Amino acid sequence: MKAMRAIRAQALTVMRAGALAAAALLPWAATPATAQEWRGWNIHAADYPNGQGLDRFGQLVMQRTNNRIRMRTYHSAQLGQQDEAIQQMRLGSIDFGNFNLSPFNNLAPSTNVVTLPFLFRNVAHLHAAIDGATGEEIAKDLEAIGIIALAWYDGGARSVYATRPIRTPADMRGLKIRVQTSDLWIDLMRALNANPTPLPFGEVFTSLQSGVIDAAENNFPSYESTRHFEVARFYSTTEHSNVPEVLAVSRQRWQRLNEQERTILRDAARESAALQRQLWAERERVSRQRVEAAGVTVIEIADRTPWSSLMEPVYAKYAATPRLAGMVQAIRALP
Ligand code: BDP
């Protein structure tokens, strides 16, 4: 009897070990009955730094919740363009995603501050702001519209690219330029006497090709990965905005998590942002090389003062309240 029990116990141990090994190899094998399926939004391809960051976030959360929260990122705008995806996050039909902060400008006032032109001196300055008090203010405004900010991704320096060379602000006159859906962006381009058109990211290529627009503005990685460089051959390093990006979760989902799960998500998000930032710096360099190798003319804007000096009306309008003006001041005062 004793021997039988021992054999059975041994067999069970072996079986359990086998199951554990299988579970380690096949994460879904260990899926608990109450597992949640989360859908994530990404506008970029899976191999873009932001896509890799999102995938890392999902993996870490799955591991650390023992597959209770299973995350899948739908890359390459499979779940729609940015403005619709933001609405879906607010409604809870998309659970997480990485978003540029400009499409929130008309919804969450403090996001305007970090979109403002020529505000950040360099990436370290941006990080000091967004990882500190500035980020906290923005997170409050986003929470109020149903979006929980967990960490901040780099968005790089955005510059103008066009079907003709742009060297001075005078060259911007009458230029039909695509902007993100944001009043600030419209006013920024109007301050340069350009003709701004808000369009979804996914429509920029064909709009450049058909002549609906003459120009757009973005960082080197987006300019390169979307192949916009094939239809707009002149990239001018205006570096007019360093608006960062957010890794966020829908408030609908967040409210149903316990404290332990929230901590897991926050930590995973911070780790994913560290990865994205590291990959980002490298991708900026590589993307620039790729477009130059493809024959793009990169026009270096050595002196940005003629550009920044035209931005007064944008600051006057979008950092008008004491709160927003205070945020600008605090950012400028950062070492
Ligand atoms: C890219 C951002 C992406 C925006 C896009 C745009 O990463 O979130 O949708 O710019 O200009 O740099 O729409």
CSV table of C-alpha atoms and ligand atoms in Angstrom, one decimal:
chain,number,residue,atom,x,y,z
A,1,MET,CA,0.0,0.0,0.0
A,2,LYS,CA,2.7,2.3,1.1
A,3,ALA,CA,4.8,1.4,-2.0
A,4,MET,CA,1.8,2.0,-4.2
A,5,ARG,CA,1.3,5.4,-2.7
A,6,ALA,CA,4.9,6.3,-3.2
A,7,ILE,CA,4.8,5.2,-6.8
A,8,ARG,CA,1.7,7.3,-7.4
A,9,ALA,CA,3.2,10.3,-5.7
A,10,GLN,CA,6.3,9.9,-7.8
A,11,ALA,CA,4.2,9.6,-10.9
A,12,LEU,CA,2.3,12.7,-10.0
A,13,THR,CA,5.5,14.7,-9.4
A,14,VAL,CA,6.8,13.6,-12.7
A,15,MET,CA,3.6,14.6,-14.4
A,16,ARG,CA,3.6,18.0,-12.6
A,17,ALA,CA,7.2,18.6,-13.6
A,18,GLY,CA,6.2,17.7,-17.2
A,19,ALA,CA,3.3,20.1,-17.1
A,20,LEU,CA,5.4,22.8,-15.7
A,21,ALA,CA,8.1,22.3,-18.4
A,22,ALA,CA,5.4,22.3,-21.1
A,23,ALA,CA,3.9,25.5,-19.5
A,24,ALA,CA,7.3,27.2,-19.7
A,25,LEU,CA,7.7,26.3,-23.3
A,26,LEU,CA,4.1,27.1,-24.2
A,27,PRO,CA,2.8,30.0,-22.2
A,28,TRP,CA,-0.8,29.4,-23.2
A,29,ALA,CA,-0.7,26.0,-21.7
A,30,ALA,CA,-0.7,27.6,-18.3
A,31,THR,CA,-3.5,30.0,-19.0
A,32,PRO,CA,-5.8,30.2,-16.0
A,33,ALA,CA,-9.5,30.0,-16.5
A,34,THR,CA,-10.0,33.6,-15.6
A,35,ALA,CA,-7.4,35.0,-18.1
A,36,GLN,CA,-8.1,38.4,-19.6
A,37,GLU,CA,-7.3,39.0,-23.3
A,38,TRP,CA,-6.0,42.6,-23.9
A,39,ARG,CA,-5.9,44.2,-27.3
A,40,GLY,CA,-3.1,46.7,-28.0
A,41,TRP,CA,-2.9,49.3,-30.7
A,42,ASN,CA,0.2,50.3,-32.6
A,43,ILE,CA,0.4,52.6,-35.6
A,44,HIS,CA,3.9,51.4,-36.5
A,45,ALA,CA,5.3,48.1,-37.8
A,46,ALA,CA,6.3,45.4,-35.2
A,47,ASP,CA,10.0,46.0,-35.7
A,48,TYR,CA,9.8,49.8,-35.1
A,49,PRO,CA,11.2,50.7,-31.6
A,50,ASN,CA,7.6,51.5,-30.4
A,51,GLY,CA,6.4,48.1,-31.6
A,52,GLN,CA,9.2,46.3,-29.9
A,53,GLY,CA,8.5,48.3,-26.7
A,54,LEU,CA,4.9,47.3,-26.8
A,55,ASP,CA,5.7,43.7,-27.3
A,56,ARG,CA,8.1,43.7,-24.4
A,57,PHE,CA,5.4,45.3,-22.2
A,58,GLY,CA,3.0,42.5,-23.1
A,59,GLN,CA,5.5,39.8,-22.5
A,60,LEU,CA,6.5,41.1,-19.1
A,61,VAL,CA,2.9,41.5,-18.0
A,62,MET,CA,2.0,38.0,-19.2
A,63,GLN,CA,5.0,36.5,-17.3
A,64,ARG,CA,4.5,38.4,-14.1
A,65,THR,CA,0.7,37.8,-13.9
A,66,ASN,CA,1.3,34.1,-14.8
A,67,ASN,CA,-0.7,34.6,-18.0
A,68,ARG,CA,-3.7,36.0,-16.1
A,69,ILE,CA,-3.4,39.1,-18.4
A,70,ARG,CA,-2.5,38.1,-21.9
A,71,MET,CA,-1.6,41.0,-24.2
A,72,ARG,CA,-1.5,41.1,-27.9
A,73,THR,CA,-0.4,44.1,-29.9
A,74,TYR,CA,-2.0,44.7,-33.3
A,75,HIS,CA,0.8,46.4,-35.2
A,76,SER,CA,0.7,48.6,-38.3
A,77,ALA,CA,-2.6,50.3,-37.5
A,78,GLN,CA,-4.6,47.1,-37.9
A,79,LEU,CA,-7.1,48.5,-35.3
A,80,GLY,CA,-7.4,51.8,-37.1
A,81,GLN,CA,-5.8,55.3,-37.3
A,82,GLN,CA,-4.8,57.2,-34.2
A,83,ASP,CA,-7.9,59.4,-33.6
A,84,GLU,CA,-10.2,56.4,-33.8
A,85,ALA,CA,-7.9,54.3,-31.6
A,86,ILE,CA,-8.0,57.0,-28.9
A,87,GLN,CA,-11.8,57.0,-29.0
A,88,GLN,CA,-11.7,53.2,-28.7
A,89,MET,CA,-9.3,53.4,-25.7
A,90,ARG,CA,-11.7,55.8,-24.0
A,91,LEU,CA,-14.7,53.4,-24.6
A,92,GLY,CA,-12.6,50.4,-23.5
A,93,SER,CA,-12.7,48.5,-26.8
A,94,ILE,CA,-8.9,48.9,-27.2
A,95,ASP,CA,-7.1,48.1,-23.9
A,96,PHE,CA,-3.6,49.6,-24.4
A,97,GLY,CA,-1.4,51.3,-26.9
A,98,ASN,CA,1.3,53.8,-27.7
A,99,PHE,CA,0.2,57.2,-28.8
A,100,ASN,CA,1.8,60.4,-29.8
A,101,LEU,CA,0.6,63.2,-27.5
A,102,SER,CA,-0.5,65.6,-30.2
A,103,PRO,CA,-3.7,63.9,-31.1
A,104,PHE,CA,-4.7,64.5,-27.4
A,105,ASN,CA,-4.1,68.3,-27.7
A,106,ASN,CA,-7.8,69.2,-28.2
A,107,LEU,CA,-8.9,66.8,-25.4
A,108,ALA,CA,-6.2,67.1,-22.7
A,109,PRO,CA,-4.9,70.7,-22.3
A,110,SER,CA,-1.5,70.0,-20.7
A,111,THR,CA,-0.5,67.8,-23.7
A,112,ASN,CA,-0.3,71.1,-25.6
A,113,VAL,CA,2.7,72.2,-23.5
A,114,VAL,CA,4.9,69.3,-24.6
A,115,THR,CA,3.9,69.8,-28.2
A,116,LEU,CA,5.0,73.5,-28.2
A,117,PRO,CA,7.6,74.4,-30.7
A,118,PHE,CA,11.3,74.7,-29.8
A,119,LEU,CA,10.6,74.1,-26.1
A,120,PHE,CA,13.1,71.3,-25.3
A,121,ARG,CA,16.8,71.9,-25.6
A,122,ASN,CA,17.7,68.2,-26.0
A,123,VAL,CA,16.5,64.7,-25.2
A,124,ALA,CA,17.8,64.8,-21.7
A,125,HIS,CA,15.8,68.0,-21.1
A,126,LEU,CA,12.7,66.3,-22.4
A,127,HIS,CA,13.2,63.2,-20.2
A,128,ALA,CA,13.7,65.4,-17.1
A,129,ALA,CA,10.3,67.0,-17.8
A,130,ILE,CA,8.2,64.1,-18.9
A,131,ASP,CA,9.6,61.7,-16.3
A,132,GLY,CA,8.9,64.3,-13.6
A,133,ALA,CA,6.2,66.9,-12.7
A,134,THR,CA,5.3,67.6,-16.4
A,135,GLY,CA,4.5,64.0,-17.0
A,136,GLU,CA,2.4,63.9,-13.8
A,137,GLU,CA,0.3,66.8,-14.9
A,138,ILE,CA,-0.3,65.3,-18.3
A,139,ALA,CA,-1.2,61.9,-16.7
A,140,LYS,CA,-3.9,63.7,-14.7
A,141,ASP,CA,-5.5,65.2,-17.8
A,142,LEU,CA,-5.3,61.9,-19.7
A,143,GLU,CA,-6.9,60.1,-16.8
A,144,ALA,CA,-9.8,62.6,-16.9
A,145,ILE,CA,-10.6,61.5,-20.4
A,146,GLY,CA,-10.3,57.8,-19.8
A,147,ILE,CA,-6.6,57.1,-20.5
A,148,ILE,CA,-4.1,55.9,-17.9
A,149,ALA,CA,-0.5,56.9,-18.8
A,150,LEU,CA,2.0,54.4,-17.6
A,151,ALA,CA,5.3,55.5,-19.2
A,152,TRP,CA,6.6,57.9,-21.9
A,153,TYR,CA,8.2,56.9,-25.2
A,154,ASP,CA,10.6,59.1,-27.2
A,155,GLY,CA,9.0,60.7,-30.2
A,156,GLY,CA,12.2,62.3,-31.6
A,157,ALA,CA,12.6,65.7,-33.2
A,158,ARG,CA,10.1,66.4,-35.8
A,159,SER,CA,11.2,68.2,-39.0
A,160,VAL,CA,9.6,69.4,-42.2
A,161,TYR,CA,9.9,67.3,-45.4
A,162,ALA,CA,8.6,68.4,-48.8
A,163,THR,CA,8.5,67.9,-52.5
A,164,ARG,CA,10.7,71.0,-52.8
A,165,PRO,CA,13.6,72.4,-50.7
A,166,ILE,CA,12.6,74.3,-47.6
A,167,ARG,CA,15.5,76.5,-46.2
A,168,THR,CA,13.9,79.5,-44.5
A,169,PRO,CA,10.5,80.3,-43.0
A,170,ALA,CA,9.8,82.2,-46.2
A,171,ASP,CA,9.8,78.9,-48.1
A,172,MET,CA,6.9,77.8,-46.0
A,173,ARG,CA,4.5,80.3,-47.4
A,174,GLY,CA,1.5,78.6,-49.0
A,175,LEU,CA,3.0,75.2,-48.5
A,176,LYS,CA,0.2,72.6,-48.2
A,177,ILE,CA,1.5,70.6,-45.2
A,178,ARG,CA,-0.1,67.7,-43.4
A,179,VAL,CA,-0.4,68.0,-39.6
A,180,GLN,CA,-1.8,65.7,-36.9
A,181,THR,CA,-5.4,66.4,-35.7
A,182,SER,CA,-4.6,69.2,-33.3
A,183,ASP,CA,-5.5,72.9,-33.3
A,184,LEU,CA,-2.0,73.8,-32.0
A,185,TRP,CA,-0.4,72.2,-35.0
A,186,ILE,CA,-2.8,74.2,-37.3
A,187,ASP,CA,-1.8,77.4,-35.6
A,188,LEU,CA,1.9,76.5,-35.6
A,189,MET,CA,1.9,76.1,-39.4
A,190,ARG,CA,-0.2,79.2,-39.9
A,191,ALA,CA,2.4,81.2,-37.9
A,192,LEU,CA,4.8,80.1,-40.7
A,193,ASN,CA,2.2,81.2,-43.3
A,194,ALA,CA,1.8,77.6,-44.5
A,195,ASN,CA,-1.4,75.9,-45.4
A,196,PRO,CA,-2.0,73.1,-42.8
A,197,THR,CA,-4.3,70.1,-43.5
A,198,PRO,CA,-5.0,67.6,-40.7
A,199,LEU,CA,-4.8,64.0,-42.2
A,200,PRO,CA,-4.4,60.5,-40.7
A,201,PHE,CA,-0.9,59.2,-40.8
A,202,GLY,CA,-1.9,56.4,-43.1
A,203,GLU,CA,-3.0,58.9,-45.8
A,204,VAL,CA,0.2,60.9,-46.0
A,205,PHE,CA,1.9,58.8,-48.6
A,206,THR,CA,-0.9,58.9,-51.2
A,207,SER,CA,-1.6,62.6,-50.4
A,208,LEU,CA,2.0,63.5,-51.2
A,209,GLN,CA,2.0,61.4,-54.3
A,210,SER,CA,-1.2,62.9,-55.7
A,211,GLY,CA,-0.3,66.4,-54.8
A,212,VAL,CA,-3.1,66.9,-52.2
A,213,ILE,CA,-0.2,68.1,-50.0
A,214,ASP,CA,3.3,69.2,-50.7
A,215,ALA,CA,4.8,68.4,-47.3
A,216,ALA,CA,4.5,66.8,-43.9
A,217,GLU,CA,6.6,66.8,-40.8
A,218,ASN,CA,8.0,64.0,-38.7
A,219,ASN,CA,11.1,62.4,-37.2
A,220,PHE,CA,13.6,60.4,-39.4
A,221,PRO,CA,12.2,56.9,-38.3
A,222,SER,CA,8.7,57.7,-39.4
A,223,TYR,CA,9.8,59.5,-42.6
A,224,GLU,CA,11.8,56.4,-43.5
A,225,SER,CA,9.6,53.5,-42.3
A,226,THR,CA,6.5,54.9,-44.1
A,227,ARG,CA,8.6,55.5,-47.3
A,228,HIS,CA,7.4,59.1,-47.4
A,229,PHE,CA,10.9,59.8,-48.5
A,230,GLU,CA,10.2,58.3,-51.9
A,231,VAL,CA,7.6,61.0,-52.6
A,232,ALA,CA,8.9,64.0,-50.6
A,233,ARG,CA,12.6,64.1,-51.4
A,234,PHE,CA,13.7,67.1,-49.2
A,235,TYR,CA,14.1,66.8,-45.5
A,236,SER,CA,14.9,70.1,-43.6
A,237,THR,CA,16.1,69.7,-40.0
A,238,THR,CA,13.8,72.3,-38.5
A,239,GLU,CA,13.4,70.1,-35.4
A,240,HIS,CA,10.5,72.3,-34.5
A,241,SER,CA,8.8,69.9,-31.9
A,242,ASN,CA,9.9,67.1,-29.7
A,243,VAL,CA,6.4,66.0,-28.6
A,244,PRO,CA,6.8,62.7,-26.7
A,245,GLU,CA,4.5,59.6,-26.8
A,246,VAL,CA,2.6,57.7,-24.1
A,247,LEU,CA,2.3,54.0,-23.3
A,248,ALA,CA,-1.3,53.9,-22.0
A,249,VAL,CA,-4.0,51.6,-20.8
A,250,SER,CA,-7.8,52.2,-21.0
A,251,ARG,CA,-9.2,53.4,-17.7
A,252,GLN,CA,-12.1,50.9,-18.2
A,253,ARG,CA,-9.6,48.1,-17.8
A,254,TRP,CA,-7.4,49.8,-15.2
A,255,GLN,CA,-10.4,50.2,-12.8
A,256,ARG,CA,-10.8,46.4,-12.7
A,257,LEU,CA,-7.2,45.7,-11.7
A,258,ASN,CA,-6.0,45.2,-8.2
A,259,GLU,CA,-3.0,47.0,-6.7
A,260,GLN,CA,-0.6,44.2,-7.3
A,261,GLU,CA,-1.6,44.0,-11.0
A,262,ARG,CA,-1.3,47.8,-11.3
A,263,THR,CA,2.3,47.7,-10.0
A,264,ILE,CA,3.2,44.9,-12.4
A,265,LEU,CA,1.8,47.0,-15.3
A,266,ARG,CA,3.6,50.2,-14.2
A,267,ASP,CA,6.9,48.4,-13.8
A,268,ALA,CA,6.6,46.6,-17.1
A,269,ALA,CA,5.7,49.9,-18.8
A,270,ARG,CA,8.8,51.6,-17.4
A,271,GLU,CA,11.0,48.8,-18.6
A,272,SER,CA,9.4,48.8,-22.0
A,273,ALA,CA,10.0,52.6,-22.2
A,274,ALA,CA,13.7,52.1,-21.3
A,275,LEU,CA,14.0,49.6,-24.2
A,276,GLN,CA,12.1,51.9,-26.6
A,277,ARG,CA,14.3,54.9,-25.8
A,278,GLN,CA,17.4,52.9,-26.4
A,279,LEU,CA,16.2,51.5,-29.7
A,280,TRP,CA,14.9,54.9,-30.7
A,281,ALA,CA,18.3,56.7,-30.5
A,282,GLU,CA,19.8,54.0,-32.7
A,283,ARG,CA,16.9,54.0,-35.2
A,284,GLU,CA,17.1,57.8,-35.6
A,285,ARG,CA,20.6,57.4,-36.8
A,286,VAL,CA,19.9,54.4,-39.0
A,287,SER,CA,16.8,55.9,-40.6
A,288,ARG,CA,18.7,59.0,-41.5
A,289,GLN,CA,21.4,57.0,-43.1
A,290,ARG,CA,18.9,54.9,-45.1
A,291,VAL,CA,17.1,58.0,-46.6
A,292,GLU,CA,20.4,59.7,-47.4
A,293,ALA,CA,21.5,56.5,-49.1
A,294,ALA,CA,18.3,56.5,-51.1
A,295,GLY,CA,19.2,60.0,-52.4
A,296,VAL,CA,17.1,62.3,-50.1
A,297,THR,CA,18.5,65.8,-49.8
A,298,VAL,CA,18.8,66.6,-46.1
A,299,ILE,CA,18.9,70.4,-45.6
A,300,GLU,CA,20.6,71.3,-42.3
A,301,ILE,CA,18.9,74.2,-40.6
A,302,ALA,CA,21.9,75.6,-38.7
A,303,ASP,CA,20.1,78.7,-37.2
A,304,ARG,CA,16.6,78.0,-35.9
A,305,THR,CA,16.1,81.5,-34.5
A,306,PRO,CA,14.2,82.8,-37.6
A,307,TRP,CA,11.8,79.9,-37.1
A,308,SER,CA,11.4,80.0,-33.3
A,309,SER,CA,10.9,83.8,-33.3
A,310,LEU,CA,7.7,83.3,-35.2
A,311,MET,CA,6.2,81.0,-32.6
A,312,GLU,CA,5.1,83.7,-30.1
A,313,PRO,CA,1.4,83.5,-31.1
A,314,VAL,CA,1.4,79.8,-30.5
A,315,TYR,CA,2.7,80.2,-27.0
A,316,ALA,CA,0.3,83.0,-26.4
A,317,LYS,CA,-2.7,80.8,-27.3
A,318,TYR,CA,-1.7,77.4,-26.0
A,319,ALA,CA,0.1,78.3,-22.8
A,320,ALA,CA,-2.4,80.9,-21.9
A,321,THR,CA,-3.8,79.7,-18.6
A,322,PRO,CA,-1.8,80.1,-15.4
A,323,ARG,CA,-1.5,76.4,-15.1
A,324,LEU,CA,-0.1,75.8,-18.6
A,325,ALA,CA,2.1,78.9,-18.5
A,326,GLY,CA,3.5,77.6,-15.2
A,327,MET,CA,4.3,74.3,-16.8
A,328,VAL,CA,6.2,76.0,-19.6
A,329,GLN,CA,8.1,78.1,-17.1
A,330,ALA,CA,8.9,75.0,-15.0
A,331,ILE,CA,10.2,73.1,-18.0
A,332,ARG,CA,12.4,76.0,-19.0
A,333,ALA,CA,13.8,76.3,-15.5
A,334,LEU,CA,14.9,72.6,-15.5
A,335,PRO,CA,18.7,72.3,-15.6
B,1,BDP,C1,4.8,59.5,-35.5
B,1,BDP,C2,4.1,59.0,-34.2
B,1,BDP,C3,2.7,58.5,-34.5
B,1,BDP,C4,1.9,59.5,-35.2
B,1,BDP,C5,2.7,60.0,-36.4
B,1,BDP,C6,1.9,61.1,-37.1
B,1,BDP,O1,4.9,58.0,-33.6
B,1,BDP,O2,2.1,58.1,-33.3
B,1,BDP,O3,0.7,59.0,-35.6
B,1,BDP,O4,4.0,60.4,-36.1
B,1,BDP,O5,2.5,62.1,-37.5
B,1,BDP,O6,6.0,60.0,-35.3
B,1,BDP,O7,0.7,60.9,-37.2
